[in-house]
């Protein structure tokens, strides 16, 4: 993730990003780049700014300063946002999978996956359902199309939420601690899905507390604490041989 990256290879570029809530600075001058096809892992203690950063990139929060680029387009440059039409187009490049699934409880599994396709992408009912069934099969849920979220396990709900994000054909998929609401057995289900997406060279940014998974799956890892990047590096090297004392202390708990 050096600065010597071909601009055509850039999927996400964050420069000097900051975010404050009143007087509380949650993110302070963060910069990093993700190449197309890469998996970036973001680790760190609770309250370190990881989720807020994802929310800024996916337009769920507004930044206080800095720049965010998706592909070759600026979402925000030096704290100034692009016009609404551009923001909408850029927003389609980013898919977000929440830690608590965020499925519509009154929609069936099928409708959870087709609704945004029809509204956001203007796909016909037939096109949207064809895409949805294809993704449900990929997730091993082809027999759950008519179920409602409450009828599914947590792992199944999270797989539906991944299918919903993929249905919009994002360039980058962001995961905000996708296994934190799951027990260990169900966690394995989701990690296998993310691993399969990595094998397909899906560009992903994964906030996670699964250190072995981050080491084995991610290309690169950022360790955040107190709203800053404390240490970053190749995944295996950072997890197995951290250099910063704060990183060492954090990883010693795993």
mmCIF file of C-alpha atoms in Angstrom:
data_model
loop_
_atom_site.group_PDB
_atom_site.id
_atom_site.type_symbol
_atom_site.label_atom_id
_atom_site.label_comp_id
_atom_site.label_asym_id
_atom_site.label_seq_id
_atom_site.Cartn_x
_atom_site.Cartn_y
_atom_site.Cartn_z
ATOM 1 C CA UNK A 1 0.000 0.000 0.000
ATOM 2 C CA UNK A 2 2.775 2.358 -0.855
ATOM 3 C CA UNK A 3 2.223 5.644 -2.664
ATOM 4 C CA UNK A 4 3.722 4.085 -5.816
ATOM 5 C CA UNK A 5 0.439 2.546 -6.934
ATOM 6 C CA UNK A 6 -0.825 2.862 -10.481
ATOM 7 C CA UNK A 7 -3.929 5.109 -10.244
ATOM 8 C CA UNK A 8 -5.851 2.588 -12.365
ATOM 9 C CA UNK A 9 -5.266 -0.058 -9.682
ATOM 10 C CA UNK A 10 -6.720 2.002 -6.824
ATOM 11 C CA UNK A 11 -10.028 0.830 -5.330
ATOM 12 C CA UNK A 12 -10.071 3.038 -2.223
ATOM 13 C CA UNK A 13 -7.853 5.962 -1.278
ATOM 14 C CA UNK A 14 -8.233 7.757 2.044
ATOM 15 C CA UNK A 15 -6.107 10.842 2.731
ATOM 16 C CA UNK A 16 -5.815 12.778 6.003
ATOM 17 C CA UNK A 17 -9.289 11.697 7.070
ATOM 18 C CA UNK A 18 -10.676 13.165 10.266
ATOM 19 C CA UNK A 19 -14.025 12.913 12.004
ATOM 20 C CA UNK A 20 -15.218 14.644 15.156
ATOM 21 C CA UNK A 21 -18.436 14.453 17.135
ATOM 22 C CA UNK A 22 -18.513 17.834 18.839
ATOM 23 C CA UNK A 23 -15.200 18.171 20.685
ATOM 24 C CA UNK A 24 -14.482 14.439 20.488
ATOM 25 C CA UNK A 25 -12.086 13.595 17.658
ATOM 26 C CA UNK A 26 -12.840 9.982 16.685
ATOM 27 C CA UNK A 27 -10.593 9.777 13.588
ATOM 28 C CA UNK A 28 -7.428 11.812 13.339
ATOM 29 C CA UNK A 29 -5.485 12.223 10.069
ATOM 30 C CA UNK A 30 -5.822 8.682 8.671
ATOM 31 C CA UNK A 31 -4.432 7.767 5.240
ATOM 32 C CA UNK A 32 -4.323 4.448 3.382
ATOM 33 C CA UNK A 33 -4.858 2.955 -0.068
ATOM 34 C CA UNK A 34 -6.479 -0.322 -1.115
ATOM 35 C CA UNK A 35 -5.648 -1.831 -4.490
ATOM 36 C CA UNK A 36 -8.233 -3.615 -6.615
ATOM 37 C CA UNK A 37 -8.473 -7.267 -5.636
ATOM 38 C CA UNK A 38 -6.865 -6.697 -2.234
ATOM 39 C CA UNK A 39 -8.290 -7.547 1.180
ATOM 40 C CA UNK A 40 -7.508 -4.959 3.852
ATOM 41 C CA UNK A 41 -8.006 -5.961 7.478
ATOM 42 C CA UNK A 42 -8.632 -3.310 10.129
ATOM 43 C CA UNK A 43 -8.071 -4.328 13.731
ATOM 44 C CA UNK A 44 -8.000 -2.485 17.037
ATOM 45 C CA UNK A 45 -9.811 -2.098 20.355
ATOM 46 C CA UNK A 46 -13.413 -0.961 20.671
ATOM 47 C CA UNK A 47 -13.732 2.795 20.291
ATOM 48 C CA UNK A 48 -10.631 3.138 18.126
ATOM 49 C CA UNK A 49 -12.590 4.618 15.190
ATOM 50 C CA UNK A 50 -12.717 1.545 12.928
ATOM 51 C CA UNK A 51 -16.486 1.455 12.390
ATOM 52 C CA UNK A 52 -16.748 5.246 12.142
ATOM 53 C CA UNK A 53 -14.160 5.191 9.373
ATOM 54 C CA UNK A 54 -16.202 2.620 7.415
ATOM 55 C CA UNK A 55 -19.321 4.702 7.934
ATOM 56 C CA UNK A 56 -17.528 7.749 6.519
ATOM 57 C CA UNK A 57 -16.414 5.847 3.419
ATOM 58 C CA UNK A 58 -19.913 4.422 2.840
ATOM 59 C CA UNK A 59 -21.610 7.826 3.372
ATOM 60 C CA UNK A 60 -23.370 6.938 6.615
ATOM 61 C CA UNK A 61 -21.348 9.650 8.366
ATOM 62 C CA UNK A 62 -19.987 12.936 7.025
ATOM 63 C CA UNK A 63 -16.278 13.608 7.433
ATOM 64 C CA UNK A 64 -14.821 16.582 9.289
ATOM 65 C CA UNK A 65 -11.843 16.802 6.955
ATOM 66 C CA UNK A 66 -9.702 14.958 4.450
ATOM 67 C CA UNK A 67 -10.395 13.099 1.221
ATOM 68 C CA UNK A 68 -11.981 9.794 0.202
ATOM 69 C CA UNK A 69 -11.662 8.364 -3.285
ATOM 70 C CA UNK A 70 -13.470 5.281 -4.626
ATOM 71 C CA UNK A 71 -11.972 4.147 -7.908
ATOM 72 C CA UNK A 72 -10.962 7.324 -9.727
ATOM 73 C CA UNK A 73 -13.678 9.544 -8.247
ATOM 74 C CA UNK A 74 -13.608 11.714 -5.154
ATOM 75 C CA UNK A 75 -16.451 11.207 -2.729
ATOM 76 C CA UNK A 76 -15.012 14.072 -0.708
ATOM 77 C CA UNK A 77 -11.869 16.122 -1.375
ATOM 78 C CA UNK A 78 -10.237 18.213 1.350
ATOM 79 C CA UNK A 79 -13.477 18.096 3.311
ATOM 80 C CA UNK A 80 -15.683 19.213 0.397
ATOM 81 C CA UNK A 81 -18.221 16.691 -0.890
ATOM 82 C CA UNK A 82 -19.014 16.029 -4.534
ATOM 83 C CA UNK A 83 -22.458 17.030 -5.816
ATOM 84 C CA UNK A 84 -25.391 14.769 -4.959
ATOM 85 C CA UNK A 85 -25.600 13.028 -8.332
ATOM 86 C CA UNK A 86 -21.921 12.084 -8.147
ATOM 87 C CA UNK A 87 -22.280 10.948 -4.527
ATOM 88 C CA UNK A 88 -25.064 8.598 -5.556
ATOM 89 C CA UNK A 89 -22.972 7.112 -8.365
ATOM 90 C CA UNK A 90 -19.951 6.683 -6.111
ATOM 91 C CA UNK A 91 -22.152 5.178 -3.413
ATOM 92 C CA UNK A 92 -23.011 2.294 -5.729
ATOM 93 C CA UNK A 93 -19.336 1.308 -5.757
ATOM 94 C CA UNK A 94 -19.376 0.505 -2.039
ATOM 95 C CA UNK A 95 -21.328 -2.277 -0.347
ATOM 96 C CA UNK A 96 -21.526 -2.492 3.450
ATOM 97 C CA UNK A 97 -22.238 -5.580 5.549
ATOM 98 C CA UNK A 98 -23.253 -4.637 9.098
ATOM 99 C CA UNK A 99 -22.404 -6.563 12.241
ATOM 100 C CA UNK A 100 -26.092 -6.889 13.205
ATOM 101 C CA UNK A 101 -27.370 -7.874 9.735
ATOM 102 C CA UNK A 102 -29.794 -4.902 9.329
ATOM 103 C CA UNK A 103 -32.274 -6.957 7.303
ATOM 104 C CA UNK A 104 -35.836 -5.698 6.897
ATOM 105 C CA UNK A 105 -37.783 -7.956 9.315
ATOM 106 C CA UNK A 106 -41.076 -7.593 7.410
ATOM 107 C CA UNK A 107 -39.503 -8.573 4.057
ATOM 108 C CA UNK A 108 -38.846 -12.128 2.941
ATOM 109 C CA UNK A 109 -35.244 -13.136 2.202
ATOM 110 C CA UNK A 110 -35.943 -12.748 -1.506
ATOM 111 C CA UNK A 111 -37.421 -9.271 -1.129
ATOM 112 C CA UNK A 112 -34.540 -8.195 1.126
ATOM 113 C CA UNK A 113 -32.212 -8.926 -1.796
ATOM 114 C CA UNK A 114 -34.394 -7.669 -4.665
ATOM 115 C CA UNK A 115 -35.797 -4.412 -3.242
ATOM 116 C CA UNK A 116 -32.669 -2.262 -3.592
ATOM 117 C CA UNK A 117 -31.918 -3.748 -7.016
ATOM 118 C CA UNK A 118 -35.277 -2.511 -8.290
ATOM 119 C CA UNK A 119 -35.211 0.886 -6.553
ATOM 120 C CA UNK A 120 -31.528 1.785 -6.871
ATOM 121 C CA UNK A 121 -30.519 0.028 -10.103
ATOM 122 C CA UNK A 122 -33.907 0.045 -11.842
ATOM 123 C CA UNK A 123 -33.807 -3.681 -12.503
ATOM 124 C CA UNK A 124 -37.016 -5.466 -13.431
ATOM 125 C CA UNK A 125 -38.577 -7.905 -10.962
ATOM 126 C CA UNK A 126 -37.350 -10.808 -13.109
ATOM 127 C CA UNK A 127 -33.780 -9.472 -13.345
ATOM 128 C CA UNK A 128 -33.641 -8.779 -9.626
ATOM 129 C CA UNK A 129 -34.964 -12.218 -8.712
ATOM 130 C CA UNK A 130 -32.573 -13.977 -11.103
ATOM 131 C CA UNK A 131 -29.667 -12.156 -9.427
ATOM 132 C CA UNK A 132 -31.043 -12.908 -5.961
ATOM 133 C CA UNK A 133 -31.481 -16.636 -6.584
ATOM 134 C CA UNK A 134 -27.971 -16.836 -8.027
ATOM 135 C CA UNK A 135 -26.551 -15.211 -4.894
ATOM 136 C CA UNK A 136 -28.668 -17.331 -2.555
ATOM 137 C CA UNK A 137 -27.279 -20.427 -4.228
ATOM 138 C CA UNK A 138 -23.757 -19.038 -3.800
ATOM 139 C CA UNK A 139 -24.496 -18.539 -0.090
ATOM 140 C CA UNK A 140 -25.994 -22.014 0.305
ATOM 141 C CA UNK A 141 -29.443 -20.550 1.002
ATOM 142 C CA UNK A 142 -31.329 -21.413 -2.179
ATOM 143 C CA UNK A 143 -34.140 -23.011 -0.126
ATOM 144 C CA UNK A 144 -34.629 -19.952 2.117
ATOM 145 C CA UNK A 145 -35.982 -17.405 -0.394
ATOM 146 C CA UNK A 146 -39.477 -17.338 1.151
ATOM 147 C CA UNK A 147 -38.292 -17.308 4.764
ATOM 148 C CA UNK A 148 -38.315 -14.207 6.951
ATOM 149 C CA UNK A 149 -35.270 -13.081 8.949
ATOM 150 C CA UNK A 150 -36.680 -14.304 12.287
ATOM 151 C CA UNK A 151 -36.836 -17.831 10.835
ATOM 152 C CA UNK A 152 -33.085 -17.879 10.132
ATOM 153 C CA UNK A 153 -30.037 -18.404 12.308
ATOM 154 C CA UNK A 154 -27.657 -15.497 12.810
ATOM 155 C CA UNK A 155 -25.210 -17.011 10.347
ATOM 156 C CA UNK A 156 -27.934 -17.389 7.726
ATOM 157 C CA UNK A 157 -29.085 -13.795 8.275
ATOM 158 C CA UNK A 158 -25.540 -12.554 7.809
ATOM 159 C CA UNK A 159 -25.196 -14.545 4.582
ATOM 160 C CA UNK A 160 -28.408 -12.928 3.327
ATOM 161 C CA UNK A 161 -26.985 -9.494 4.171
ATOM 162 C CA UNK A 162 -23.827 -10.340 2.209
ATOM 163 C CA UNK A 163 -25.984 -11.444 -0.736
ATOM 164 C CA UNK A 164 -27.948 -8.186 -0.506
ATOM 165 C CA UNK A 165 -24.731 -6.145 -0.645
ATOM 166 C CA UNK A 166 -23.369 -8.182 -3.569
ATOM 167 C CA UNK A 167 -26.640 -7.817 -5.494
ATOM 168 C CA UNK A 168 -25.795 -4.191 -6.289
ATOM 169 C CA UNK A 169 -22.477 -5.221 -7.907
ATOM 170 C CA UNK A 170 -20.221 -3.062 -5.716
ATOM 171 C CA UNK A 171 -16.560 -2.571 -6.582
ATOM 172 C CA UNK A 172 -15.601 -2.799 -2.912
ATOM 173 C CA UNK A 173 -17.291 -4.686 -0.086
ATOM 174 C CA UNK A 174 -16.905 -3.325 3.448
ATOM 175 C CA UNK A 175 -17.513 -5.549 6.466
ATOM 176 C CA UNK A 176 -18.051 -4.054 9.920
ATOM 177 C CA UNK A 177 -17.163 -6.882 12.312
ATOM 178 C CA UNK A 178 -19.355 -9.360 10.397
ATOM 179 C CA UNK A 179 -19.004 -12.137 12.995
ATOM 180 C CA UNK A 180 -19.300 -10.177 16.253
ATOM 181 C CA UNK A 181 -22.976 -11.073 16.747
ATOM 182 C CA UNK A 182 -22.421 -14.780 16.049
ATOM 183 C CA UNK A 183 -21.350 -17.757 18.135
ATOM 184 C CA UNK A 184 -18.120 -19.558 17.098
ATOM 185 C CA UNK A 185 -19.839 -22.237 15.000
ATOM 186 C CA UNK A 186 -21.765 -19.665 12.948
ATOM 187 C CA UNK A 187 -18.669 -17.467 12.690
ATOM 188 C CA UNK A 188 -17.056 -20.210 10.604
ATOM 189 C CA UNK A 189 -19.901 -19.981 8.067
ATOM 190 C CA UNK A 190 -19.274 -16.284 7.445
ATOM 191 C CA UNK A 191 -15.502 -16.573 7.348
ATOM 192 C CA UNK A 192 -15.835 -19.262 4.669
ATOM 193 C CA UNK A 193 -18.026 -16.945 2.571
ATOM 194 C CA UNK A 194 -15.550 -14.067 2.895
ATOM 195 C CA UNK A 195 -12.696 -16.432 2.036
ATOM 196 C CA UNK A 196 -14.515 -17.555 -1.131
ATOM 197 C CA UNK A 197 -15.016 -13.907 -2.145
ATOM 198 C CA UNK A 198 -11.302 -13.255 -1.610
ATOM 199 C CA UNK A 199 -10.495 -16.189 -3.885
ATOM 200 C CA UNK A 200 -12.637 -14.483 -6.548
ATOM 201 C CA UNK A 201 -10.484 -11.331 -6.089
ATOM 202 C CA UNK A 202 -13.304 -9.269 -4.602
ATOM 203 C CA UNK A 203 -11.849 -6.070 -3.136
ATOM 204 C CA UNK A 204 -12.737 -6.007 0.557
ATOM 205 C CA UNK A 205 -12.131 -3.971 3.679
ATOM 206 C CA UNK A 206 -12.836 -6.050 6.782
ATOM 207 C CA UNK A 207 -13.035 -4.697 10.321
ATOM 208 C CA UNK A 208 -12.577 -7.801 12.427
ATOM 209 C CA UNK A 209 -11.576 -9.166 15.826
ATOM 210 C CA UNK A 210 -10.746 -12.580 14.350
ATOM 211 C CA UNK A 211 -6.948 -12.335 14.351
ATOM 212 C CA UNK A 212 -6.150 -15.717 12.803
ATOM 213 C CA UNK A 213 -8.627 -14.991 10.046
ATOM 214 C CA UNK A 214 -7.116 -11.535 9.459
ATOM 215 C CA UNK A 215 -3.626 -13.021 9.292
ATOM 216 C CA UNK A 216 -4.563 -15.807 6.898
ATOM 217 C CA UNK A 217 -6.985 -13.985 4.612
ATOM 218 C CA UNK A 218 -5.947 -10.327 4.441
ATOM 219 C CA UNK A 219 -3.185 -8.980 2.271
ATOM 220 C CA UNK A 220 -2.528 -6.008 4.522
ATOM 221 C CA UNK A 221 -3.575 -4.960 8.026
ATOM 222 C CA UNK A 222 -4.051 -1.627 9.753
ATOM 223 C CA UNK A 223 -4.012 -1.490 13.551
ATOM 224 C CA UNK A 224 -5.970 1.487 14.884
ATOM 225 C CA UNK A 225 -6.128 2.911 18.379
ATOM 226 C CA UNK A 226 -7.370 6.271 19.606
ATOM 227 C CA UNK A 227 -8.496 7.306 16.129
ATOM 228 C CA UNK A 228 -5.074 6.939 14.486
ATOM 229 C CA UNK A 229 -3.197 4.238 12.595
ATOM 230 C CA UNK A 230 -0.638 2.959 15.111
ATOM 231 C CA UNK A 231 0.909 0.319 12.862
ATOM 232 C CA UNK A 232 0.299 -1.168 9.424
ATOM 233 C CA UNK A 233 1.913 -3.813 7.281
ATOM 234 C CA UNK A 234 1.665 -7.136 5.487
ATOM 235 C CA UNK A 235 -0.915 -9.251 7.322
ATOM 236 C CA UNK A 236 1.187 -12.186 8.442
ATOM 237 C CA UNK A 237 4.116 -9.996 9.437
ATOM 238 C CA UNK A 238 2.002 -7.584 11.499
ATOM 239 C CA UNK A 239 0.092 -10.313 13.353
ATOM 240 C CA UNK A 240 3.105 -12.552 13.984
ATOM 241 C CA UNK A 241 5.746 -9.897 14.501
ATOM 242 C CA UNK A 242 4.275 -6.518 15.544
ATOM 243 C CA UNK A 243 6.780 -3.713 16.062
ATOM 244 C CA UNK A 244 4.781 -1.170 18.071
ATOM 245 C CA UNK A 245 4.375 -1.785 21.816
ATOM 246 C CA UNK A 246 0.670 -0.873 21.679
ATOM 247 C CA UNK A 247 0.119 -3.403 18.872
ATOM 248 C CA UNK A 248 2.003 -6.060 20.843
ATOM 249 C CA UNK A 249 -0.147 -5.417 23.909
ATOM 250 C CA UNK A 250 -3.364 -5.625 21.883
ATOM 251 C CA UNK A 251 -2.396 -8.836 20.061
ATOM 252 C CA UNK A 252 -1.157 -10.523 23.275
ATOM 253 C CA UNK A 253 -4.813 -10.879 24.308
ATOM 254 C CA UNK A 254 -5.571 -13.168 21.346
#
